[in-house]
Amino acid sequence: MPAYTLASTVHAELDIRKSRFLARAMPVDDRDAAMRELELLRQQHPAATHVCWALLAGGQSGMSDDGEPSGTAGRPILEVLRHHELDGVLATVVRYYGGIKLGAGGLVRAYTDAIAAALKDAQRIERIAWGTLTVAVDFADEGRVRRWIEQAGHVLADSAYGSDVQLVIRLPAAEVDNARALLRDATHGKARFPDGGQ
């Protein structure tokens, strides 16, 4: 089942009973990138009452109510991300308190509605996990392998020359095994794979 991320950062702003909710959802590579974005957001909104967030990034997911009652902000934001089948996405809602308490149910609705509004017209794109494959070939086969890389639409990430030629190919992780078989065929069985998968 494909995972989706966002094509670009999306925003929305809601005013609910004098409180301002600034929602933003953005694609991120991992938790470290998300934490850097959160720090920037806090610097941009030093007077905000709360900076609540949720992150879906494979095994690096997380959330925070940032001082709101437990379960009223981070989890609702996370559920909206799950509903949209997103991964590799940081969703944040900055709240400026307006003086009127919303109650637990009102907070859940406010955070849900804010992030849902940001995602309403968001463009989703398939999230592709990238991998690398190192292939070692004789000098005579280098041109053939380079042509295959170009025709397959992959990227030659690195090359090294010694007793043979080692080419590092960047490609979708799901295609690595198939690429090994195709490279063996292209070199009449002479391609070797020093990173495993002889």
Short mmCIF file of C-alpha atoms in Angstrom, two decimals, residues 11 25 40 47 61 106 148 170:
data_model
loop_
_atom_site.label_atom_id
_atom_site.label_comp_id
_atom_site.label_asym_id
_atom_site.label_seq_id
_atom_site.Cartn_x
_atom_site.Cartn_y
_atom_site.Cartn_z
CA HIS A 11 -1.72 26.52 6.01
CA ALA A 25 1.21 20.77 7.65
CA LEU A 40 11.74 27.63 14.13
CA ALA A 47 3.86 34.92 22.36
CA SER A 61 6.05 9.39 14.89
CA GLY A 106 -14.19 22.26 22.15
CA TRP A 148 21.05 1.20 -18.29
CA ARG A 170 20.30 5.83 -6.31
#
